[in-house]
């Protein structure tokens, strides 16, 4: 039987929107960063530079299971599978048909559209919801046909997967599209392909697809896929054989292919990590964070805002994956127990769920690192204090 246990969940403790962040600890949701549209769910539009708990009453007394952030909106799922949304609804990205484009939701709003939500993914102005039965719904700014017609879509509509395959993982791109991984670990792509971020080289710039297309059948995806991440002009994914797959355009080096190879029109394996077993990837706009089975974290791409966490003495872009020395921060037991990674537009979070400790580095312009207002950029990772 198909059920919740089949879903390949994203990180549960930490989440990074474009310029805001979430920490889930013991079922409570802490939020910080940009709040210009109420996306923090705290009842106002004031940004926060330290983690602030959303009252549990805002979720009707239920514990939080996962959260996701876009540019100006957020979605939250509680432990009973209920969906809450907050922030901008300019393109219908909250999935609330009764809320106008001019309105913003400043506190978590319970959706009556869904039950049994297993996972969520927010893009810039669009959202995906994955139900426990493997069905996906899409809402927000989206392409509705292959002729290039876009529209505001506040009413959730089912994403039609060929052969009605159940979906186990979802991700949203920057350009009104996204990815689904089905139960047979096929990677499907849909939406815009401005910078080859869909891995569909024959569909360039203004030509795109409203129907999810299987990459393994259309282009060369080397392996079955278990996870995918995309926020910029490129995409990273993890194969079932624990390899890092990359495609798109990344002059900053975020695909880890070297300074001379920054375009991958079709999905390829990042050979620089071939000796490591990759289990998770998180992509920002110009950088990538990779977690291996051994507990190592590698970073590549732009470090202009400190998002790679390599220290103030190393601010250059990394065109090949560079190891982040976590032994300076976490003890061996924490690393062995399993870490989580998350990437915002220009910031990075690394967490140890067992101990509840979270590292942050990168842009802090809006307080999205949760370290206070001491600096706009942080090049040396630091622990976030929250309780």
Tab-separated table of N, CA, C and O in Angstrom, residues 108-206:
chain	number	residue	atom	x	y	z
A	108	UNK	N	-0.466	32.478	10.474
A	108	UNK	CA	-0.752	31.227	9.763
A	108	UNK	C	-2.237	31.023	9.518
A	108	UNK	O	-3.047	31.135	10.437
A	109	UNK	N	-2.570	30.732	8.264
A	109	UNK	CA	-3.969	30.546	7.867
A	109	UNK	C	-4.177	29.090	7.476
A	109	UNK	O	-3.500	28.568	6.595
A	110	UNK	N	-5.120	28.435	8.139
A	110	UNK	CA	-5.404	27.029	7.864
A	110	UNK	C	-6.106	26.892	6.521
A	110	UNK	O	-7.117	27.545	6.263
A	111	UNK	N	-5.572	26.033	5.668
A	111	UNK	CA	-6.200	25.764	4.376
A	111	UNK	C	-7.242	24.666	4.517
A	111	UNK	O	-6.993	23.641	5.154
A	112	UNK	N	-8.402	24.883	3.923
A	112	UNK	CA	-9.432	23.835	3.918
A	112	UNK	C	-9.391	23.033	2.623
A	112	UNK	O	-10.288	22.233	2.345
A	113	UNK	N	-8.325	23.259	1.823
A	113	UNK	CA	-8.195	22.576	0.541
A	113	UNK	C	-7.552	21.194	0.681
A	113	UNK	O	-7.728	20.329	-0.179
A	114	UNK	N	-6.781	20.999	1.770
A	114	UNK	CA	-5.969	19.791	1.857
A	114	UNK	C	-6.087	19.106	3.210
A	114	UNK	O	-6.300	19.754	4.241
A	115	UNK	N	-5.910	17.801	3.171
A	115	UNK	CA	-5.686	16.976	4.354
A	115	UNK	C	-4.568	15.992	4.023
A	115	UNK	O	-4.273	15.731	2.863
A	116	UNK	N	-3.935	15.481	5.035
A	116	UNK	CA	-2.883	14.475	4.847
A	116	UNK	C	-1.745	14.995	3.971
A	116	UNK	O	-1.265	14.316	3.059
A	117	UNK	N	-1.299	16.217	4.233
A	117	UNK	CA	-0.160	16.775	3.510
A	117	UNK	C	1.122	16.135	4.036
A	117	UNK	O	1.366	16.072	5.235
A	118	UNK	N	1.946	15.642	3.108
A	118	UNK	CA	3.200	14.988	3.480
A	118	UNK	C	4.392	15.904	3.337
A	118	UNK	O	5.348	15.828	4.114
A	119	UNK	N	4.379	16.784	2.323
A	119	UNK	CA	5.515	17.663	2.101
A	119	UNK	C	5.077	18.879	1.305
A	119	UNK	O	4.010	18.880	0.673
A	120	UNK	N	5.917	19.911	1.324
A	120	UNK	CA	5.616	21.176	0.662
A	120	UNK	C	6.892	21.730	0.054
A	120	UNK	O	7.999	21.404	0.484
A	121	UNK	N	6.745	22.580	-0.960
A	121	UNK	CA	7.889	23.247	-1.567
A	121	UNK	C	7.444	24.602	-2.083
A	121	UNK	O	6.435	24.696	-2.801
A	122	UNK	N	8.164	25.663	-1.715
A	122	UNK	CA	7.844	27.019	-2.140
A	122	UNK	C	8.910	27.529	-3.098
A	122	UNK	O	10.110	27.381	-2.840
A	123	UNK	N	8.469	28.137	-4.198
A	123	UNK	CA	9.366	28.837	-5.093
A	123	UNK	C	9.197	30.331	-4.901
A	123	UNK	O	8.645	30.784	-3.891
A	124	UNK	N	9.674	31.115	-5.878
A	124	UNK	CA	9.556	32.552	-5.746
A	124	UNK	C	8.118	32.997	-5.563
A	124	UNK	O	7.774	33.680	-4.597
A	125	UNK	N	7.236	32.599	-6.482
A	125	UNK	CA	5.828	32.985	-6.413
A	125	UNK	C	4.919	31.802	-6.710
A	125	UNK	O	3.817	31.962	-7.242
A	126	UNK	N	5.368	30.625	-6.377
A	126	UNK	CA	4.567	29.425	-6.630
A	126	UNK	C	4.819	28.403	-5.535
A	126	UNK	O	5.788	28.509	-4.778
A	127	UNK	N	3.939	27.400	-5.477
A	127	UNK	CA	4.030	26.395	-4.418
A	127	UNK	C	3.603	25.031	-4.933
A	127	UNK	O	2.788	24.929	-5.856
A	128	UNK	N	4.154	23.994	-4.310
A	128	UNK	CA	3.731	22.618	-4.543
A	128	UNK	C	3.368	21.993	-3.205
A	128	UNK	O	4.013	22.250	-2.187
A	129	UNK	N	2.342	21.163	-3.227
A	129	UNK	CA	1.935	20.404	-2.048
A	129	UNK	C	1.871	18.933	-2.425
A	129	UNK	O	1.224	18.559	-3.413
A	130	UNK	N	2.539	18.101	-1.642
A	130	UNK	CA	2.552	16.651	-1.860
A	130	UNK	C	1.726	15.982	-0.773
A	130	UNK	O	2.009	16.135	0.417
A	131	UNK	N	0.700	15.250	-1.191
A	131	UNK	CA	-0.144	14.529	-0.241
A	131	UNK	C	0.447	13.154	0.060
A	131	UNK	O	1.289	12.644	-0.679
A	132	UNK	N	-0.022	12.556	1.136
A	132	UNK	CA	0.531	11.264	1.557
A	132	UNK	C	0.220	10.144	0.580
A	132	UNK	O	0.860	9.095	0.605
A	133	UNK	N	-0.747	10.348	-0.316
A	133	UNK	CA	-1.057	9.334	-1.326
A	133	UNK	C	-0.238	9.504	-2.602
A	133	UNK	O	-0.465	8.823	-3.596
A	134	UNK	N	0.722	10.462	-2.578
A	134	UNK	CA	1.614	10.647	-3.714
A	134	UNK	C	1.092	11.586	-4.778
A	134	UNK	O	1.706	11.720	-5.839
A	135	UNK	N	-0.012	12.277	-4.518
A	135	UNK	CA	-0.585	13.236	-5.462
A	135	UNK	C	-0.028	14.630	-5.176
A	135	UNK	O	0.134	15.026	-4.009
A	136	UNK	N	0.251	15.400	-6.233
A	136	UNK	CA	0.844	16.736	-6.099
A	136	UNK	C	-0.134	17.789	-6.611
A	136	UNK	O	-0.758	17.620	-7.663
A	137	UNK	N	-0.241	18.896	-5.871
A	137	UNK	CA	-1.018	20.049	-6.298
A	137	UNK	C	-0.101	21.256	-6.446
A	137	UNK	O	0.864	21.418	-5.701
A	138	UNK	N	-0.442	22.100	-7.422
A	138	UNK	CA	0.341	23.287	-7.736
A	138	UNK	C	-0.544	24.516	-7.653
A	138	UNK	O	-1.704	24.498	-8.039
A	139	UNK	N	0.000	25.632	-7.140
A	139	UNK	CA	-0.719	26.897	-7.158
A	139	UNK	C	0.280	28.046	-7.132
A	139	UNK	O	1.457	27.868	-6.818
A	140	UNK	N	-0.204	29.238	-7.518
A	140	UNK	CA	0.675	30.386	-7.680
A	140	UNK	C	0.886	30.691	-9.150
A	140	UNK	O	0.173	30.190	-10.029
A	141	UNK	N	1.876	31.530	-9.459
A	141	UNK	CA	2.160	31.903	-10.840
A	141	UNK	C	2.698	30.690	-11.583
A	141	UNK	O	3.703	30.105	-11.207
A	142	UNK	N	2.032	30.304	-12.661
A	142	UNK	CA	2.408	29.071	-13.324
A	142	UNK	C	2.086	29.123	-14.807
A	142	UNK	O	1.234	29.887	-15.270
A	143	UNK	N	2.783	28.306	-15.561
A	143	UNK	CA	2.497	28.132	-16.981
A	143	UNK	C	1.317	27.167	-17.109
A	143	UNK	O	1.295	26.104	-16.498
A	144	UNK	N	0.367	27.530	-17.944
A	144	UNK	CA	-0.817	26.689	-18.092
A	144	UNK	C	-0.863	25.962	-19.425
A	144	UNK	O	-1.701	25.085	-19.632
A	145	UNK	N	0.032	26.322	-20.369
A	145	UNK	CA	0.126	25.567	-21.614
A	145	UNK	C	1.490	25.775	-22.237
A	145	UNK	O	2.264	26.633	-21.813
A	146	UNK	N	1.790	24.997	-23.256
A	146	UNK	CA	3.107	25.056	-23.883
A	146	UNK	C	3.241	26.215	-24.861
A	146	UNK	O	4.288	26.402	-25.468
A	147	UNK	N	2.179	27.011	-25.027
A	147	UNK	CA	2.237	28.170	-25.912
A	147	UNK	C	2.798	29.399	-25.212
A	147	UNK	O	2.936	30.451	-25.816
A	148	UNK	N	3.119	29.241	-23.920
A	148	UNK	CA	3.731	30.347	-23.191
A	148	UNK	C	2.754	31.176	-22.383
A	148	UNK	O	3.076	32.296	-21.986
A	149	UNK	N	1.559	30.659	-22.116
A	149	UNK	CA	0.571	31.413	-21.356
A	149	UNK	C	0.750	31.175	-19.862
A	149	UNK	O	0.780	30.035	-19.398
A	150	UNK	N	0.895	32.278	-19.132
A	150	UNK	CA	0.997	32.214	-17.678
A	150	UNK	C	-0.260	32.812	-17.066
A	150	UNK	O	-0.948	33.639	-17.685
A	151	UNK	N	-0.537	32.431	-15.844
A	151	UNK	CA	-1.650	33.047	-15.152
A	151	UNK	C	-1.478	32.906	-13.647
A	151	UNK	O	-0.744	32.051	-13.157
A	152	UNK	N	-2.145	33.797	-12.936
A	152	UNK	CA	-2.234	33.695	-11.483
A	152	UNK	C	-3.189	32.557	-11.173
A	152	UNK	O	-4.315	32.529	-11.662
A	153	UNK	N	-2.747	31.615	-10.345
A	153	UNK	CA	-3.549	30.427	-10.085
A	153	UNK	C	-3.702	30.230	-8.578
A	153	UNK	O	-2.923	29.520	-7.949
A	154	UNK	N	-4.698	30.892	-7.961
A	154	UNK	CA	-4.883	30.741	-6.518
A	154	UNK	C	-5.592	29.444	-6.124
A	154	UNK	O	-5.544	29.039	-4.964
A	155	UNK	N	-6.245	28.821	-7.103
A	155	UNK	CA	-6.956	27.564	-6.823
A	155	UNK	C	-6.003	26.394	-7.071
A	155	UNK	O	-5.500	26.228	-8.181
A	156	UNK	N	-5.713	25.588	-6.068
A	156	UNK	CA	-4.807	24.449	-6.269
A	156	UNK	C	-5.302	23.518	-7.364
A	156	UNK	O	-6.491	23.165	-7.410
A	157	UNK	N	-4.409	23.157	-8.269
A	157	UNK	CA	-4.762	22.226	-9.339
A	157	UNK	C	-3.788	21.054	-9.302
A	157	UNK	O	-2.607	21.211	-9.015
A	158	UNK	N	-4.298	19.890	-9.591
A	158	UNK	CA	-3.467	18.690	-9.537
A	158	UNK	C	-2.463	18.680	-10.679
A	158	UNK	O	-2.787	18.986	-11.824
A	159	UNK	N	-1.238	18.349	-10.352
A	159	UNK	CA	-0.194	18.191	-11.353
A	159	UNK	C	-0.317	16.784	-11.921
A	159	UNK	O	-0.258	15.796	-11.177
A	160	UNK	N	-0.499	16.690	-13.217
A	160	UNK	CA	-0.781	15.403	-13.852
A	160	UNK	C	0.519	14.690	-14.201
A	160	UNK	O	1.227	15.076	-15.137
A	161	UNK	N	0.821	13.653	-13.447
A	161	UNK	CA	2.020	12.843	-13.675
A	161	UNK	C	1.650	11.689	-14.607
A	161	UNK	O	0.640	11.010	-14.391
A	162	UNK	N	2.428	11.452	-15.645
A	162	UNK	CA	2.136	10.336	-16.559
A	162	UNK	C	1.949	9.021	-15.815
A	162	UNK	O	2.668	8.716	-14.859
A	163	UNK	N	0.969	8.257	-16.253
A	163	UNK	CA	0.634	6.950	-15.693
A	163	UNK	C	0.192	7.034	-14.238
A	163	UNK	O	0.127	6.022	-13.539
A	164	UNK	N	-0.108	8.253	-13.787
A	164	UNK	CA	-0.553	8.459	-12.399
A	164	UNK	C	0.417	7.885	-11.379
A	164	UNK	O	0.017	7.385	-10.314
A	165	UNK	N	1.700	7.956	-11.682
A	165	UNK	CA	2.702	7.467	-10.737
A	165	UNK	C	2.659	8.303	-9.452
A	165	UNK	O	2.574	9.529	-9.512
A	166	UNK	N	2.729	7.666	-8.296
A	166	UNK	CA	2.804	8.440	-7.057
A	166	UNK	C	4.151	9.141	-6.935
A	166	UNK	O	5.182	8.620	-7.354
A	167	UNK	N	4.128	10.333	-6.367
A	167	UNK	CA	5.321	11.162	-6.211
A	167	UNK	C	5.861	11.015	-4.789
A	167	UNK	O	5.097	10.934	-3.827
A	168	UNK	N	7.184	10.993	-4.663
A	168	UNK	CA	7.807	10.835	-3.346
A	168	UNK	C	8.642	12.043	-2.938
A	168	UNK	O	9.074	12.150	-1.796
A	169	UNK	N	8.879	12.987	-3.887
A	169	UNK	CA	9.711	14.145	-3.561
A	169	UNK	C	9.379	15.283	-4.529
A	169	UNK	O	9.109	15.043	-5.712
A	170	UNK	N	9.402	16.529	-4.034
A	170	UNK	CA	9.084	17.694	-4.854
A	170	UNK	C	10.102	18.807	-4.620
A	170	UNK	O	10.725	18.899	-3.564
A	171	UNK	N	10.250	19.667	-5.630
A	171	UNK	CA	11.086	20.865	-5.507
A	171	UNK	C	10.570	21.895	-6.500
A	171	UNK	O	9.986	21.546	-7.526
A	172	UNK	N	10.798	23.176	-6.196
A	172	UNK	CA	10.345	24.262	-7.046
A	172	UNK	C	11.552	25.044	-7.538
A	172	UNK	O	12.501	25.288	-6.791
A	173	UNK	N	11.534	25.466	-8.808
A	173	UNK	CA	12.606	26.273	-9.369
A	173	UNK	C	12.305	27.759	-9.199
A	173	UNK	O	11.228	28.144	-8.755
A	174	UNK	N	13.267	28.582	-9.614
A	174	UNK	CA	13.087	30.028	-9.505
A	174	UNK	C	12.103	30.557	-10.541
A	174	UNK	O	11.506	31.611	-10.359
A	175	UNK	N	11.969	29.843	-11.668
A	175	UNK	CA	11.244	30.386	-12.816
A	175	UNK	C	9.938	29.648	-13.091
A	175	UNK	O	9.728	29.098	-14.160
A	176	UNK	N	9.064	29.597	-12.076
A	176	UNK	CA	7.702	29.129	-12.283
A	176	UNK	C	7.649	27.685	-12.773
A	176	UNK	O	6.907	27.358	-13.692
A	177	UNK	N	8.421	26.848	-12.188
A	177	UNK	CA	8.396	25.441	-12.540
A	177	UNK	C	8.892	24.618	-11.376
A	177	UNK	O	9.015	25.094	-10.246
A	178	UNK	N	9.180	23.344	-11.648
A	178	UNK	CA	9.656	22.505	-10.566
A	178	UNK	C	9.952	21.098	-11.008
A	178	UNK	O	10.027	20.785	-12.201
A	179	UNK	N	10.125	20.235	-10.006
A	179	UNK	CA	10.489	18.842	-10.222
A	179	UNK	C	9.648	17.940	-9.327
A	179	UNK	O	9.264	18.313	-8.219
A	180	UNK	N	9.395	16.747	-9.830
A	180	UNK	CA	8.787	15.680	-9.041
A	180	UNK	C	9.610	14.413	-9.244
A	180	UNK	O	10.028	14.124	-10.369
A	181	UNK	N	9.840	13.682	-8.176
A	181	UNK	CA	10.451	12.367	-8.265
A	181	UNK	C	9.368	11.345	-7.934
A	181	UNK	O	8.724	11.423	-6.886
A	182	UNK	N	9.149	10.414	-8.843
A	182	UNK	CA	8.090	9.425	-8.658
A	182	UNK	C	8.618	8.191	-7.930
A	182	UNK	O	9.816	8.066	-7.665
A	183	UNK	N	7.711	7.276	-7.632
A	183	UNK	CA	8.058	6.111	-6.818
A	183	UNK	C	9.092	5.207	-7.473
A	183	UNK	O	9.769	4.439	-6.782
A	184	UNK	N	9.216	5.278	-8.794
A	184	UNK	CA	10.263	4.508	-9.471
A	184	UNK	C	11.551	5.318	-9.619
A	184	UNK	O	12.455	4.950	-10.354
A	185	UNK	N	11.593	6.468	-8.913
A	185	UNK	CA	12.760	7.360	-8.854
A	185	UNK	C	13.095	7.985	-10.205
A	185	UNK	O	14.248	8.270	-10.519
A	186	UNK	N	12.045	8.215	-11.007
A	186	UNK	CA	12.186	8.995	-12.231
A	186	UNK	C	12.033	10.474	-11.899
A	186	UNK	O	11.151	10.855	-11.111
A	187	UNK	N	12.874	11.313	-12.494
A	187	UNK	CA	12.828	12.748	-12.261
A	187	UNK	C	12.018	13.423	-13.369
A	187	UNK	O	12.367	13.336	-14.548
A	188	UNK	N	10.928	14.080	-12.984
A	188	UNK	CA	10.084	14.819	-13.922
A	188	UNK	C	10.310	16.318	-13.735
A	188	UNK	O	10.440	16.798	-12.603
A	189	UNK	N	10.334	17.055	-14.857
A	189	UNK	CA	10.533	18.503	-14.819
A	189	UNK	C	9.397	19.198	-15.550
A	189	UNK	O	8.840	18.673	-16.521
A	190	UNK	N	9.046	20.396	-15.081
A	190	UNK	CA	8.000	21.178	-15.731
A	190	UNK	C	8.253	22.662	-15.478
A	190	UNK	O	8.941	23.041	-14.536
A	191	UNK	N	7.706	23.501	-16.356
A	191	UNK	CA	7.812	24.942	-16.178
A	191	UNK	C	8.789	25.595	-17.132
A	191	UNK	O	9.034	25.112	-18.233
A	192	UNK	N	9.384	26.721	-16.702
A	192	UNK	CA	10.320	27.477	-17.527
A	192	UNK	C	11.706	26.857	-17.506
A	192	UNK	O	12.105	26.222	-16.540
A	193	UNK	N	12.432	27.106	-18.581
A	193	UNK	CA	13.775	26.539	-18.735
A	193	UNK	C	14.738	27.618	-19.213
A	193	UNK	O	15.591	27.387	-20.073
A	194	UNK	N	14.616	28.814	-18.628
A	194	UNK	CA	15.394	29.962	-19.067
A	194	UNK	C	16.890	29.669	-19.137
A	194	UNK	O	17.584	30.058	-20.071
A	195	UNK	N	17.409	29.008	-18.115
A	195	UNK	CA	18.848	28.785	-18.001
A	195	UNK	C	19.203	27.300	-17.977
A	195	UNK	O	20.185	26.908	-17.357
A	196	UNK	N	18.388	26.492	-18.637
A	196	UNK	CA	18.611	25.045	-18.713
A	196	UNK	C	18.474	24.371	-17.357
A	196	UNK	O	18.933	23.244	-17.176
A	197	UNK	N	17.814	25.064	-16.408
A	197	UNK	CA	17.705	24.498	-15.065
A	197	UNK	C	16.767	23.314	-14.983
A	197	UNK	O	16.724	22.620	-13.961
A	198	UNK	N	16.002	23.061	-16.067
A	198	UNK	CA	15.150	21.874	-16.091
A	198	UNK	C	15.863	20.660	-16.664
A	198	UNK	O	15.338	19.552	-16.626
A	199	UNK	N	17.056	20.854	-17.226
A	199	UNK	CA	17.764	19.735	-17.842
A	199	UNK	C	17.170	19.316	-19.165
A	199	UNK	O	17.346	18.179	-19.594
A	200	UNK	N	16.459	20.245	-19.819
A	200	UNK	CA	15.822	19.962	-21.112
A	200	UNK	C	16.466	20.858	-22.169
A	200	UNK	O	15.977	21.950	-22.460
A	201	UNK	N	17.573	20.454	-22.774
A	201	UNK	CA	18.331	21.348	-23.654
A	201	UNK	C	17.600	21.765	-24.915
A	201	UNK	O	17.906	22.796	-25.493
A	202	UNK	N	16.641	20.967	-25.357
A	202	UNK	CA	15.933	21.324	-26.582
A	202	UNK	C	14.818	22.331	-26.318
A	202	UNK	O	14.170	22.810	-27.238
A	203	UNK	N	14.584	22.647	-25.040
A	203	UNK	CA	13.568	23.638	-24.697
A	203	UNK	C	14.265	24.834	-24.073
A	203	UNK	O	14.677	24.781	-22.919
A	204	UNK	N	14.457	25.879	-24.831
A	204	UNK	CA	15.328	26.964	-24.428
A	204	UNK	C	14.534	28.255	-24.244
A	204	UNK	O	13.654	28.591	-25.028
A	205	UNK	N	14.899	28.998	-23.182
A	205	UNK	CA	14.386	30.325	-22.905
A	205	UNK	C	12.856	30.348	-22.841
A	205	UNK	O	12.282	29.786	-21.934
A	206	UNK	N	12.173	30.964	-23.814
A	206	UNK	CA	10.734	31.167	-23.692
A	206	UNK	C	9.924	29.907	-23.950
A	206	UNK	O	8.729	29.867	-23.704
